[in-house]
Coordinates of C-alpha atoms in Angstrom, one line a residue:
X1376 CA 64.5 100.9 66.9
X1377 CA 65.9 100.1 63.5
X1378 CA 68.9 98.1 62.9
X1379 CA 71.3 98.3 59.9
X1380 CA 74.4 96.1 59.5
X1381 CA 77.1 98.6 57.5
X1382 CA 80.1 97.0 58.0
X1383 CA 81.0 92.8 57.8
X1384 CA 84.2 91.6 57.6
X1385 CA 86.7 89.3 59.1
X1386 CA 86.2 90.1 62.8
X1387 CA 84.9 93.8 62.0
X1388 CA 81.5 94.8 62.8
X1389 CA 78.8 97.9 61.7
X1390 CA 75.8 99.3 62.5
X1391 CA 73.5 102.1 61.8
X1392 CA 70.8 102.3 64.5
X1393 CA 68.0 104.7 64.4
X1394 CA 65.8 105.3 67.8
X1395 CA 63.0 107.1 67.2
X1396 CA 62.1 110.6 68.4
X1397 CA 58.8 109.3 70.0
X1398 CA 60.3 106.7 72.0
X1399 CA 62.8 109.1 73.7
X1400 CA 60.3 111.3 74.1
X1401 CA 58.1 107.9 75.8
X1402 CA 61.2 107.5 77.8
X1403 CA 61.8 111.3 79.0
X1404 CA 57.9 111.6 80.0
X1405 CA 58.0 108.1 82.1
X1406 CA 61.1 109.8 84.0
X1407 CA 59.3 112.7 84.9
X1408 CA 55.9 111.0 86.1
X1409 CA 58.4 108.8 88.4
X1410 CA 60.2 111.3 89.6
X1411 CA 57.4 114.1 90.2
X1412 CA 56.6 112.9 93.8
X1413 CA 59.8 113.5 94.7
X1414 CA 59.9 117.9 93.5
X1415 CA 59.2 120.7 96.0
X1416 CA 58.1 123.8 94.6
X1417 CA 56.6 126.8 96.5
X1418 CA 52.7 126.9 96.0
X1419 CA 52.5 123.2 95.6
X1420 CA 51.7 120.1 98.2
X1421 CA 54.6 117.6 98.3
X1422 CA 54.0 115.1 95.5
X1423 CA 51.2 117.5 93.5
X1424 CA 53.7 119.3 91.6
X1425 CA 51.7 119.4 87.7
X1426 CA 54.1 117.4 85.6
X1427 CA 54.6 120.1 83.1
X1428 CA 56.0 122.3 85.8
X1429 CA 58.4 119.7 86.6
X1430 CA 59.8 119.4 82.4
X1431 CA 59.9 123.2 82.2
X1432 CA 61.7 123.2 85.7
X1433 CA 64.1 120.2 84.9
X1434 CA 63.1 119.0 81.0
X1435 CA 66.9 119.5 79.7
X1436 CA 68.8 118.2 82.7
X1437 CA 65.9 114.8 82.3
X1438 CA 66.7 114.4 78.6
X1439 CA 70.2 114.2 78.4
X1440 CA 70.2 111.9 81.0
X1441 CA 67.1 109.9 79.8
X1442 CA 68.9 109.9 75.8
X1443 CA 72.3 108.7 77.1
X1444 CA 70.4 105.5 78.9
X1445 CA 68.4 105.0 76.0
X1446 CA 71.8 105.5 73.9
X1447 CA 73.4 102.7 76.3
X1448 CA 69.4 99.8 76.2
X1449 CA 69.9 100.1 72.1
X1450 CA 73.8 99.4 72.3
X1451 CA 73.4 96.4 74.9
X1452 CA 69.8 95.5 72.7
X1453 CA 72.1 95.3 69.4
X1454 CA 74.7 93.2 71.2
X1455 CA 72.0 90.6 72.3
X1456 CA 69.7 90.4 69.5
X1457 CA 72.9 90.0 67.0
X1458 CA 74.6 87.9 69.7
X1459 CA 77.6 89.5 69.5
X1460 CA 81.0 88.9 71.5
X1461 CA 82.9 92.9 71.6
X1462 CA 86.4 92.1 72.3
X1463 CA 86.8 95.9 73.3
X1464 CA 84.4 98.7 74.2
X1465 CA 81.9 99.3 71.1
X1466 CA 82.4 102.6 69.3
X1467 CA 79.5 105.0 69.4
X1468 CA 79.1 108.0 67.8
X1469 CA 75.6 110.3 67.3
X1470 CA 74.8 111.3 64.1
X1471 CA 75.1 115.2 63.5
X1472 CA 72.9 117.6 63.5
X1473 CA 70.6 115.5 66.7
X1474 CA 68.3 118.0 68.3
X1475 CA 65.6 117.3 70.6
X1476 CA 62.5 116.3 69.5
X1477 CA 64.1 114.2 65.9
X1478 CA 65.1 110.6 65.5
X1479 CA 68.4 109.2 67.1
X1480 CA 70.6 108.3 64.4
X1481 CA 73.9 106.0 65.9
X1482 CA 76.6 104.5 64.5
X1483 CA 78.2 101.7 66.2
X1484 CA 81.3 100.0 65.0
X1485 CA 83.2 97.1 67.1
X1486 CA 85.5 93.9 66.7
X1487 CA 83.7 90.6 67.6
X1488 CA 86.2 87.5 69.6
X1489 CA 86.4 84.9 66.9
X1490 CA 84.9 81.6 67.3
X1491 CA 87.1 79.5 68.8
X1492 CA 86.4 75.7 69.1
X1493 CA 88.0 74.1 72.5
X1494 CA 90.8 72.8 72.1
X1495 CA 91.7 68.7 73.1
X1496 CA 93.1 68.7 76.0
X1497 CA 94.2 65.3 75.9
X1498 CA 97.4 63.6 75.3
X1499 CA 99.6 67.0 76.4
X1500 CA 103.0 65.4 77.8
X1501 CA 105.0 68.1 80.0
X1502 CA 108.3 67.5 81.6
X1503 CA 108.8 68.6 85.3
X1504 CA 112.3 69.9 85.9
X1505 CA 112.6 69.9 89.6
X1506 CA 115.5 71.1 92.0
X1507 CA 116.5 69.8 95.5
X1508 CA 117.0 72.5 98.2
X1509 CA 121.1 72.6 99.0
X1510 CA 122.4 73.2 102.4
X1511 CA 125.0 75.4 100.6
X1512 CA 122.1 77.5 99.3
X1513 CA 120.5 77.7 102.8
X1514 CA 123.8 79.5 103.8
X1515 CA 124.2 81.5 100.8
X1516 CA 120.6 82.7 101.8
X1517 CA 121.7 83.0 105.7
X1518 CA 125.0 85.1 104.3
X1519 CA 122.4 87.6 102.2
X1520 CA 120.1 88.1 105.0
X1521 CA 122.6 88.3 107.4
X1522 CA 124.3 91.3 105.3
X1523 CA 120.8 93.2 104.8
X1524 CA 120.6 93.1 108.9
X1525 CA 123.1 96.4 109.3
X1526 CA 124.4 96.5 112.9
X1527 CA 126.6 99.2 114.7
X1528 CA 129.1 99.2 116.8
X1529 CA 131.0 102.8 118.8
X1530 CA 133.7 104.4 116.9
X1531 CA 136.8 105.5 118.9
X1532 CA 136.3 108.8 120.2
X1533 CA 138.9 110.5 117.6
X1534 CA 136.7 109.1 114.7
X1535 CA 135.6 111.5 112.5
X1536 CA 131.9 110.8 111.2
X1537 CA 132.1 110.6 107.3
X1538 CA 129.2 109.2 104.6
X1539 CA 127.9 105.9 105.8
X1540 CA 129.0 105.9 109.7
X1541 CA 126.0 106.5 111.8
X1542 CA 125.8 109.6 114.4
X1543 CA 123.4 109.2 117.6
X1544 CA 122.1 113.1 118.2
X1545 CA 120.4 115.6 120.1
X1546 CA 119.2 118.6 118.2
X1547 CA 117.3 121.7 119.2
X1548 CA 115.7 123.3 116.3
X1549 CA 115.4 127.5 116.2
X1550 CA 113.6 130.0 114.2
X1551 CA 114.8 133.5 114.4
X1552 CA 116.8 132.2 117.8
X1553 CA 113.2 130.6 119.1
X1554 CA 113.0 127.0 119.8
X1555 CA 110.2 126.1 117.8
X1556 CA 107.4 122.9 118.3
X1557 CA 108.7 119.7 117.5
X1558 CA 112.1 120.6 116.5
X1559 CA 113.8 119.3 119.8
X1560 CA 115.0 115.6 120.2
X1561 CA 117.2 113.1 121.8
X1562 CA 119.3 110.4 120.6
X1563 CA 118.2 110.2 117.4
X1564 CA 120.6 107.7 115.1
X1565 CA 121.2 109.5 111.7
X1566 CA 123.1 107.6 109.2
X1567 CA 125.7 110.4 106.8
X1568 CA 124.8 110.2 103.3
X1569 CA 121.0 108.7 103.5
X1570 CA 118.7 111.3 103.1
X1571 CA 116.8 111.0 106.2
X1572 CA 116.8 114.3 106.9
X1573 CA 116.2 117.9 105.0
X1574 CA 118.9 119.2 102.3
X1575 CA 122.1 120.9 103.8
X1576 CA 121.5 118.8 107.5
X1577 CA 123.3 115.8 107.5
X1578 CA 126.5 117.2 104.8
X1579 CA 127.6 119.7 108.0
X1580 CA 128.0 117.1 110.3
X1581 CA 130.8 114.6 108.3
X1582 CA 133.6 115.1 110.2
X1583 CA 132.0 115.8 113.8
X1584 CA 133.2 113.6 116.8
X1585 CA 131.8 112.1 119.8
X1586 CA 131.1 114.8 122.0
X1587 CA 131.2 117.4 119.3
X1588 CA 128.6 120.3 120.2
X1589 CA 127.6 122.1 116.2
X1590 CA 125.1 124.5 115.6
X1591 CA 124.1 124.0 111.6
X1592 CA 122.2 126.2 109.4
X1593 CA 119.6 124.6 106.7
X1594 CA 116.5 125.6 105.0
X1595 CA 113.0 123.8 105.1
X1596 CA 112.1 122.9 101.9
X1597 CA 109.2 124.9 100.3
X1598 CA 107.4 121.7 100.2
X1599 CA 107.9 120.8 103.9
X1600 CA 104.7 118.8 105.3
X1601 CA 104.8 121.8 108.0
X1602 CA 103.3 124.8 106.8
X1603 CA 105.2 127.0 109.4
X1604 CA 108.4 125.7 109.0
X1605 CA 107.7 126.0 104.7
X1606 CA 110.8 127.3 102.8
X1607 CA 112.2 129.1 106.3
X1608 CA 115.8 129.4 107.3
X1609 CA 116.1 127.3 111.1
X1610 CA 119.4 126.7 112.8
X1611 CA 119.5 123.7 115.2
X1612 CA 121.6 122.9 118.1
X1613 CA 123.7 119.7 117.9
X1614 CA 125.2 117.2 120.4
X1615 CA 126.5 114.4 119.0
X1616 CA 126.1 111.4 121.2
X1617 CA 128.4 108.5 119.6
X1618 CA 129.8 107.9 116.2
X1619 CA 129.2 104.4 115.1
X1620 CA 130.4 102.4 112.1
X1621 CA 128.9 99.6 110.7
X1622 CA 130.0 96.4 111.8
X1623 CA 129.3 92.6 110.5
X1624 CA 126.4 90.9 111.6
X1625 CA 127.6 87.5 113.6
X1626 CA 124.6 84.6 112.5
X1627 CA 124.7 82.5 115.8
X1628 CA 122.2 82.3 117.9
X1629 CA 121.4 86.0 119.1
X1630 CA 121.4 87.1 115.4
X1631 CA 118.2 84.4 115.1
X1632 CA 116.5 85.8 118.1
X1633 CA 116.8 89.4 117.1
X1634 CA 114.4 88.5 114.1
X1635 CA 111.7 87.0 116.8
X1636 CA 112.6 83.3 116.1
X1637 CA 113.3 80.8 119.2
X1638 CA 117.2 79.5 117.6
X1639 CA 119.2 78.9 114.5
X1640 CA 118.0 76.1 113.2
X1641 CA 114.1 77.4 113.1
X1642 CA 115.8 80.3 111.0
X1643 CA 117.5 77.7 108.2
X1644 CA 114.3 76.2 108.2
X1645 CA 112.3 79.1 107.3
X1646 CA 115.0 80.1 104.6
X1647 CA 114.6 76.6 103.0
X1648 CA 111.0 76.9 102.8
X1649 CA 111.5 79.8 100.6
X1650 CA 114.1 78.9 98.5
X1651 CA 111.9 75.7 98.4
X1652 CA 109.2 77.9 97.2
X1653 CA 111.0 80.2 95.0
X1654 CA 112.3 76.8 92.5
X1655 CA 108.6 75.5 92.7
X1656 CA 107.8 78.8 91.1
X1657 CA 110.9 78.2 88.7
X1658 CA 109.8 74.8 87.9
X1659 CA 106.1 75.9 87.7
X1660 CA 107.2 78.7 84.6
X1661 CA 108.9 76.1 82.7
X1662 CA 105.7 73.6 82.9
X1663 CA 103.7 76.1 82.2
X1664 CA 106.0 77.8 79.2
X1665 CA 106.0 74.1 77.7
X1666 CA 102.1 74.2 77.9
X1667 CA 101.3 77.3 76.3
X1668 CA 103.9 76.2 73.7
X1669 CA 102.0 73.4 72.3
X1670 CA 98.7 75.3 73.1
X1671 CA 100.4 78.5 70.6
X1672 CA 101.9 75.8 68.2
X1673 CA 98.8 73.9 67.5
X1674 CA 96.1 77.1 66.7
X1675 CA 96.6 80.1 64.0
X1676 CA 93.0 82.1 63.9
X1677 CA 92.6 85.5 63.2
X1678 CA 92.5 88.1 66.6
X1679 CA 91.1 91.4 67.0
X1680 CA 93.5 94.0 66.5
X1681 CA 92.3 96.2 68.8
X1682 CA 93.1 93.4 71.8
X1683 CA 96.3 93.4 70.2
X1684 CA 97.1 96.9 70.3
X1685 CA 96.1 96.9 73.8
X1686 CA 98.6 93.9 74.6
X1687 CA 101.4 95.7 72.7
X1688 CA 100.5 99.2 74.1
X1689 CA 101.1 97.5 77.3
X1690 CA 104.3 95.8 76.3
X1691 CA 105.5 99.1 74.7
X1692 CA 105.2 101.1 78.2
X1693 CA 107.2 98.7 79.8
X1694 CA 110.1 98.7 77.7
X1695 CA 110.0 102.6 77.0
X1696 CA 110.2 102.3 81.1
X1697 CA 113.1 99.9 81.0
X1698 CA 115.3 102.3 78.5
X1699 CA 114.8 105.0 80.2
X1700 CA 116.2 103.5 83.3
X1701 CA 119.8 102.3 81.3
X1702 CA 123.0 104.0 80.9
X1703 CA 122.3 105.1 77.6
X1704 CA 118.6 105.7 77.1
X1705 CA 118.7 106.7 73.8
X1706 CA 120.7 103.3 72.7
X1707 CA 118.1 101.2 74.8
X1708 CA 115.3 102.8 72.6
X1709 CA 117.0 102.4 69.5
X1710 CA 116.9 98.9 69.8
X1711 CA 114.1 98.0 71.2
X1712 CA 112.9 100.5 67.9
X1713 CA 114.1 98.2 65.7
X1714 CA 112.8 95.2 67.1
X1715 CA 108.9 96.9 67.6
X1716 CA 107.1 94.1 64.9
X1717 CA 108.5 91.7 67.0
X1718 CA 106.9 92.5 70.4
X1719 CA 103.7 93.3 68.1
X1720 CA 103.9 89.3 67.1
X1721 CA 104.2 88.4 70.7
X1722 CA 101.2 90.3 71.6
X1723 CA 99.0 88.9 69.0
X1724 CA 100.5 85.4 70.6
X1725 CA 99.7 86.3 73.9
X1726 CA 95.8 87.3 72.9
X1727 CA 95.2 84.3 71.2
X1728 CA 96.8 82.4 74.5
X1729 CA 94.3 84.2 76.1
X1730 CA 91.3 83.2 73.6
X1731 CA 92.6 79.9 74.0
X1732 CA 92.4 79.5 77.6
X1733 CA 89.5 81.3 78.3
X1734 CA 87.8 78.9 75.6
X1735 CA 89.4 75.7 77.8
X1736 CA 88.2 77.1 80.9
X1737 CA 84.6 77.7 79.9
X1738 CA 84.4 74.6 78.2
X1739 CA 85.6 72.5 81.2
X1740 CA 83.6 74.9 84.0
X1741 CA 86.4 76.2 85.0
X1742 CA 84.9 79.4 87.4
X1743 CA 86.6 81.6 90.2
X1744 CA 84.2 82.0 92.9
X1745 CA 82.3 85.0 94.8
X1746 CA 84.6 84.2 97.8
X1747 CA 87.7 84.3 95.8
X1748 CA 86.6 87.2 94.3
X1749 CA 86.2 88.5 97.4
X1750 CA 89.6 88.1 98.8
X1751 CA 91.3 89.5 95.6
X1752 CA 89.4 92.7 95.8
X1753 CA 90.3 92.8 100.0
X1754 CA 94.2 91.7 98.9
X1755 CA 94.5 94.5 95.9
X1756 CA 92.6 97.0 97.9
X1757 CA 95.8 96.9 100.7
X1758 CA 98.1 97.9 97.9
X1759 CA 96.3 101.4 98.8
X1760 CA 96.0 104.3 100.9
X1761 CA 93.1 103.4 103.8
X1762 CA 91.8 106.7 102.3
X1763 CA 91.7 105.3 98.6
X1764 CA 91.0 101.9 99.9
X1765 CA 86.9 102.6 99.5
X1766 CA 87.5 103.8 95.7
X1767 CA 89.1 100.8 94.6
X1768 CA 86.9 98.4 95.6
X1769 CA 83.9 100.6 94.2
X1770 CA 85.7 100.7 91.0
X1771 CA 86.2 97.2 90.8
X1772 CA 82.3 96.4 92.1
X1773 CA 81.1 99.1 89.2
X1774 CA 83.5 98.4 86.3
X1775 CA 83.2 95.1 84.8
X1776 CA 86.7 95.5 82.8
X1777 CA 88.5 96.2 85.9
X1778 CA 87.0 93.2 87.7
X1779 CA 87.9 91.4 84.8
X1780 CA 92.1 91.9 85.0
X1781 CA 91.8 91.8 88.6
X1782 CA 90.3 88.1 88.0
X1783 CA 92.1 87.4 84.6
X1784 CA 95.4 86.2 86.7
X1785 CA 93.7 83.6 88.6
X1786 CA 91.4 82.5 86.3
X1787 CA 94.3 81.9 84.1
X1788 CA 96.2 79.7 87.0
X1789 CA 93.3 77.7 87.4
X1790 CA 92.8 76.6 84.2
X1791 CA 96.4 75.8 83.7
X1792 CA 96.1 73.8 86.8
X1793 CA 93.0 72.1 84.8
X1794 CA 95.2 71.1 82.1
X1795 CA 98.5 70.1 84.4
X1796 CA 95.9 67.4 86.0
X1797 CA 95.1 66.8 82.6
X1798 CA 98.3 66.3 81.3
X1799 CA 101.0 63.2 81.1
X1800 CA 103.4 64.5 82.9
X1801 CA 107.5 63.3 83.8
X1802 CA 109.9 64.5 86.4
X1803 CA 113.4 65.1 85.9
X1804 CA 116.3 66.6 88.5
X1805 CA 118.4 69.2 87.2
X1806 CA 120.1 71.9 89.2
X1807 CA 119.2 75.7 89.3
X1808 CA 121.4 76.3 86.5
X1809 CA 119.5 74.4 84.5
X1810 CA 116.1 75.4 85.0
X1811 CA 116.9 78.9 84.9
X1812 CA 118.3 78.1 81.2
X1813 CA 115.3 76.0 80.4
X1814 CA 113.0 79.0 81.0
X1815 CA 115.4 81.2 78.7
X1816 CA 115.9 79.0 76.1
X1817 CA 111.4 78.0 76.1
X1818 CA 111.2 82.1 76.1
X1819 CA 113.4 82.6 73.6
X1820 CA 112.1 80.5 71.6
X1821 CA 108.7 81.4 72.4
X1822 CA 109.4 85.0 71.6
X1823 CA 111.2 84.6 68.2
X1824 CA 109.4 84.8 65.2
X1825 CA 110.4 81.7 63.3
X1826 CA 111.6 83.4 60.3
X1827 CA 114.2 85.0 62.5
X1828 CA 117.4 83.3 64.0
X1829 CA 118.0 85.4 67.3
X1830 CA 115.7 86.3 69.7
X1831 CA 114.6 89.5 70.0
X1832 CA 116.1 91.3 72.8
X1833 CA 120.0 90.9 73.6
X1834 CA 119.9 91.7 77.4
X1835 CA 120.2 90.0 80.8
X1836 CA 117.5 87.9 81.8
X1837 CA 115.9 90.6 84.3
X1838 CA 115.2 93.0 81.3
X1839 CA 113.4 91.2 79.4
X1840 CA 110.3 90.5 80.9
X1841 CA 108.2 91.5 78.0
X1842 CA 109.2 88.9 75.0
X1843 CA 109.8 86.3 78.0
X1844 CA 106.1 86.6 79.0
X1845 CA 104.1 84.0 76.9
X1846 CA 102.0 83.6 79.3
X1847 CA 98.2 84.9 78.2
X1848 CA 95.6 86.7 80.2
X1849 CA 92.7 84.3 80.5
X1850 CA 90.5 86.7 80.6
X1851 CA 90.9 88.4 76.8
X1852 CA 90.5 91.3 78.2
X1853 CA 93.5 93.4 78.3
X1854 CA 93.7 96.6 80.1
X1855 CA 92.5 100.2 78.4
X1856 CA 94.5 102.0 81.1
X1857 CA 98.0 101.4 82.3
X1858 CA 97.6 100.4 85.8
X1859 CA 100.0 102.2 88.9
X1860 CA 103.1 100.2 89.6
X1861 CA 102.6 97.6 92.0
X1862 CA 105.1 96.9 95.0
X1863 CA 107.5 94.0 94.2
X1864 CA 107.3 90.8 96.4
X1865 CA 110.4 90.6 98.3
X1866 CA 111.5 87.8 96.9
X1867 CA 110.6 87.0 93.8
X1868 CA 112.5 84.4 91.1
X1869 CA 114.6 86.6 88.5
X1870 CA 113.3 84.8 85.4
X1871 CA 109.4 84.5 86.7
X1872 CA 107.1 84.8 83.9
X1873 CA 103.7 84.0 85.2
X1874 CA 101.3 86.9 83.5
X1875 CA 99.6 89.6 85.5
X1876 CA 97.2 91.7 83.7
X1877 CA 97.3 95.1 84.7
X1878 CA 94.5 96.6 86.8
X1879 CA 92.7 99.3 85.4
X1880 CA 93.3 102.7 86.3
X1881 CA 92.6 103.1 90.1
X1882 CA 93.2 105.6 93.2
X1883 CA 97.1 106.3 93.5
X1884 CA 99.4 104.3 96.0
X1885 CA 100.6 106.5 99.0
X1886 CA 104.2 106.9 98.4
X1887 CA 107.0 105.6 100.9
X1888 CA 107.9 108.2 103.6
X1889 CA 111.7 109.1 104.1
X1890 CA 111.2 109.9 107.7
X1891 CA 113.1 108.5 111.1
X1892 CA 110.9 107.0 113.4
X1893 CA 110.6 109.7 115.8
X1894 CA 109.2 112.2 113.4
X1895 CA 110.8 115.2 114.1
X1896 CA 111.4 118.3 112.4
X1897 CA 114.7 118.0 110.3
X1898 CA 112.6 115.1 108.9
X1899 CA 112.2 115.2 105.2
X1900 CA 108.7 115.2 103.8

C-alpha cells in the first residue's frame, strides 16, 4: 500500500492511499480457499468443491466483502504507522471510477487530538461549602411527601362526582348488545379528569352519584391494543359504587406504616438521609465547578472542531427542546438565536475540559475497571425494554464509541476524585441559599465569555442546564447520535451540573402505560 500525506495543518490531516489491485485480488482468493470446505453444490463431495466453481458461484458477494475489510486493515494500518490520535471517525471516500480488478485509490481525511502535556496537579486550593441538615427541612420534606400520598375519603351520597373526585365502578362492556371478553369489572376506582380510561368514558360520568346506574356510549380508539375492540362503537353498563373526594393525608404513625416502614421516626430518618445526600451533591457541583475553573483558566490549545460541533450539536438539541416547551416558543428561540456563538464557546470549553482530564487521568493511571464496566452496561441496560435489553448491551460490547460515553461519566468522576485528594482543600458552612447561589454565580461565570458582561441565558436556574454545564466529558469523545431521553431520578438537586455524555443511539425505551391495574377494557392503550 502506498501512503501520501495531502493535507497538514493545525489539527487537520490527509491522505491519499493506493491498495493495489493484486493484493485485493491476494485477499479475495485467500477467502475463497478458507471458505471452500464449507460450499455444497450438487455433483460435488462436501469440501471438494473446485475453487473456481466457488468465485463464479459467490466471486461478487466475496469481493465486496473482502475490499471493504481491506478498505478498513489500510485505514487502521495508516492510523498506526503515522501514530495518529482521530478525534472523530476518519473520512473515507473511494476514488471514482474503482472497478474490480484496478488499484484502490482512497482518500482519507481526519482531525488529530492535540498534544496535550499533563497538567500540575499540585497546589489546587478548593473551598468546600457545606450545609447542615435542618429539622425544618425534614418537615418541609415530610409536608411534600405527605401531599404526593393522595388518600380518599366517601362523599355524601348527594355528591355529584365532578373532575378530580374519584368514582369506585362496576362496568359491563357491550358490542352490538353482546357482553364482550374482558370488558366486565368490579370496583374499579376511576379518578374524573385523568385519562385512565378511553376518550368519551370518564366525561359522561361527572355528575353521577353513589348508587347511580348509567349506561355510556364511547368508541375504542383505532389504535386500541385490542384488535377486536379497534375503532368500534361499545356501550358499557355502569354502577357506581361510592364517590370519593380527596382528603389530606394525616403524617402520624399509620401514614409511616402505609409506606412499609416500622414508625415515624425511621421515616424522618430516611428523609434526612436524602436531603443529606441531595446538598452533598450541591456541595460536590460547586467543588467541582471551582476545579474545572482553574483547570479552563490555566490552558488555551487549539481543539478539533469537529468535537466541537458535536458538543454544540448536542447543546443545540437541548435548548431547541427547551423552547419548544415555553409559552412562547418562537420568543425562546429567538433568544437563544442570538446568543448561538456563545454556547459554541462553551462547547469548545467543555472539549478542551475533556482533553484535559482525560490527559490527568491517563497520566496518573487513572482506569475504570472490567467489573465497573460491567455494572454500567447491566445499570443502562434496565433503562430498556427486556426485549431491547440484549441489543443494548451488544451495541455497547461491539461499538467502541458507545462504550466510550457510557464510560466517559465515570471516568470523569474518578479523575475529579484524583485531583480532590490532590487538592488543598477548606470547609466553610453556609446555608442552602447560599450554595445554590455559589453554583450560579461559578456557572455564570463559567459560561460568559469574558468580553461580555451578562451571562448568556436570562432564565430560571432549571433552564439552563446547557451554559451551566462546565463540566467536560472525560472521555473526548462526544456523541455522533443524540441519545433517547433518559428517566429522571426522583429526586434530583435543581441546579446539578455534573456532565453526562449522551449514549449513542440505542434500542428505544418502552413508553409508560396509562392503564388501571386491573387491565380491563375501557383501558387506554
Amino acid at each position: 500500500m502506498q501512503i501520501k500525506e495531502t493535507t497538514n495543518e493545525g489539527l487537520k490531516r490527509a491522505y491519499a492511499l493506493t491498495i493495489p489491485a493484486s493484493e485485493i485480488e491476494a485477499a479475495v482468493t485467500a477467502e475463497i480457499k478458507k471458505i471452500a470446505p464449507q460450499v455444497r453444490m450438487p455433483g460435488f463431495r462436501p469440501g471438494k468443491v473446485p475453487a473456481n466453481l466457488v468465485r463464479k458461484m459467490h466471486g461478487e458477494a466475496l469481493h465486496a466483502q473482502v475490499f471493504n475489510d481491506t478498505i478498513k486493515d489500510a485505514v487502521d494500518s495508516l492510523m498506526r504507522d503515522k501514530e495518529l490520535r482521530p478525534a472523530m471517525q476518519p473520512q473515507v471516500e473511494l476514488g471514482e471510477g474503482y472497478e474490480e480488478g484496478k488499484d484502490a485509490e482512497l482518500s482519507v481525511s481526519l482531525e488529530i487530538l492535540p498534544e496535550v502535556e499533563a497538567p500540575d496537579t499540585s497546589g489546587i486550593k478548593l473551598e468546600r461549602l457545606t450545609v447542615a441538615v435542618s429539622d425544618d427541612e425534614v418537615e418541609e420534606s415530610l409536608k411534600t411527601l405527605a401531599g404526593q400520598q393522595k388518600s380518599w375519603k366517601d362523599a355524601a351520597k348527594t355528591k355529584k362526582a365532578a373532575d378530580g373526585d374519584q368514582l369506585i365502578i362496576d362496568f359491563v362492556g357491550k358490542l352490538d348488545g353482546v357482553e364482550f371478553e374482558g370488558g366486565t369489572a368490579e370496583n374499579i376506582p376511576l379518578v374524573i379528569g385523568s385519562g385512565q380510561f378511553i376518550p368519551g368514558f370518564e366525561e359522561q360520568l361527572v355528575g353521577a352519584k353513589t348508587g347511580d346506574a348509567k349506561t355510556i356510549s364511547v368508541t375504542f380508539p383505532a389504535d386500541y391494543q385490542a384488535e377486536n375492540l379497534a375503532g368500534k362503537e361499545a356501550t358499557f353498563d355502569v354502577t357506581v359504587q361510592k364517590v370519593q373526594v380527596e382528603s389530606e393525608t394525616k403524617i402520624d404513625e399509620d401514614f409511616a406504616k402505609s409506606l412499609g416502614l416500622e414508625s415515624l421516626e425511621q421515616l424522618r430518618g430516611l428523609l434526612k438521609g436524602q436531603v443529606e445526600q441531595e446538598l452533598n451533591g450541591l456541595t460536590r457541583t460547586a467543588m467541582k465547578r471551582q476545579l474545572l475553573d482553574q483547570l479552563a483558566a490555566g490552558h488555551d490549545f487549539a481543539v478539533p472542531p469537529t468535537m466541537v460541533d458535536a458538543e454544540f450539536e448536542q447543546i443545540w438539541q437541548q435548548l431547541q427542546q427547551e423552547a419548544a416547551q415555553e409559552a412562547d416558543p418562537k420568543a425562546a428561540m429567538k433568544e437563544i438565536e442570538s446568543e448561538k456563538d456563545d454556547y459554541r464557546q462553551i462547547a469548545e470549553r467543555r472539549v478542551r475540559l475533556g482533553l484535559l482530564l482525560s490527559e490527568i487521568g491517563q497520566a496518573n493511571g487513572v482506569q475504570v475497571t472490567q467489573q465497573e464496566m460491567s455494572m454500567l452496561v447491566q445499570q443502562a441496560a434496565q433503562q430498556y425494554r427486556p426485549e431491547d435489553r440484549e441489543r443494548f448491551m451488544e451495541l455497547v460490547q461491539t461499538n467502541e464509541m458507545a462504550a466510550a460515553q457510557l464510560r466517559a461519566p465515570l471516568y470523569e468522576d474518578k479523575v475529579v476524585d484524583f485531583l480532590f485528594d490532590k487538592a488543598e482543600i477548606t470547609d466553610r458552612e453556609v446555608t442552602r441559599e447560599e450554595l445554590q447561589a455559589a453554583i450560579e454565580a461559578e456557572a455564570d461565570s463559567s459560561a460568559k465569555p469574558a468580553a461580555k458582561k451578562k451571562a448568556p441565558v436570562k432564565k430560571p436556574a432549571a433552564k439552563k442546564a446547557p451554559a451551566k454545564k462546565a463540566d467536560a466529558e472525560a472521555e473526548a469523545k462526544p456523541a455522533a447520535k443524540k441519545a433517547p431521553a433518559k428517566k429522571a431520578p426522583a429526586k434530583k438537586p435543581a441546579a446539578k451540573a455534573e456532565a453526562k455524555p449522551a449514549a449513542a443511539k440505542a434500542p428505544a425505551k418502552k413508553a409508560p402505560a396509562k392503564k388501571p391495574a386491573a387491565k380491563k377494557a375501557p383501558a387506554k392503550k
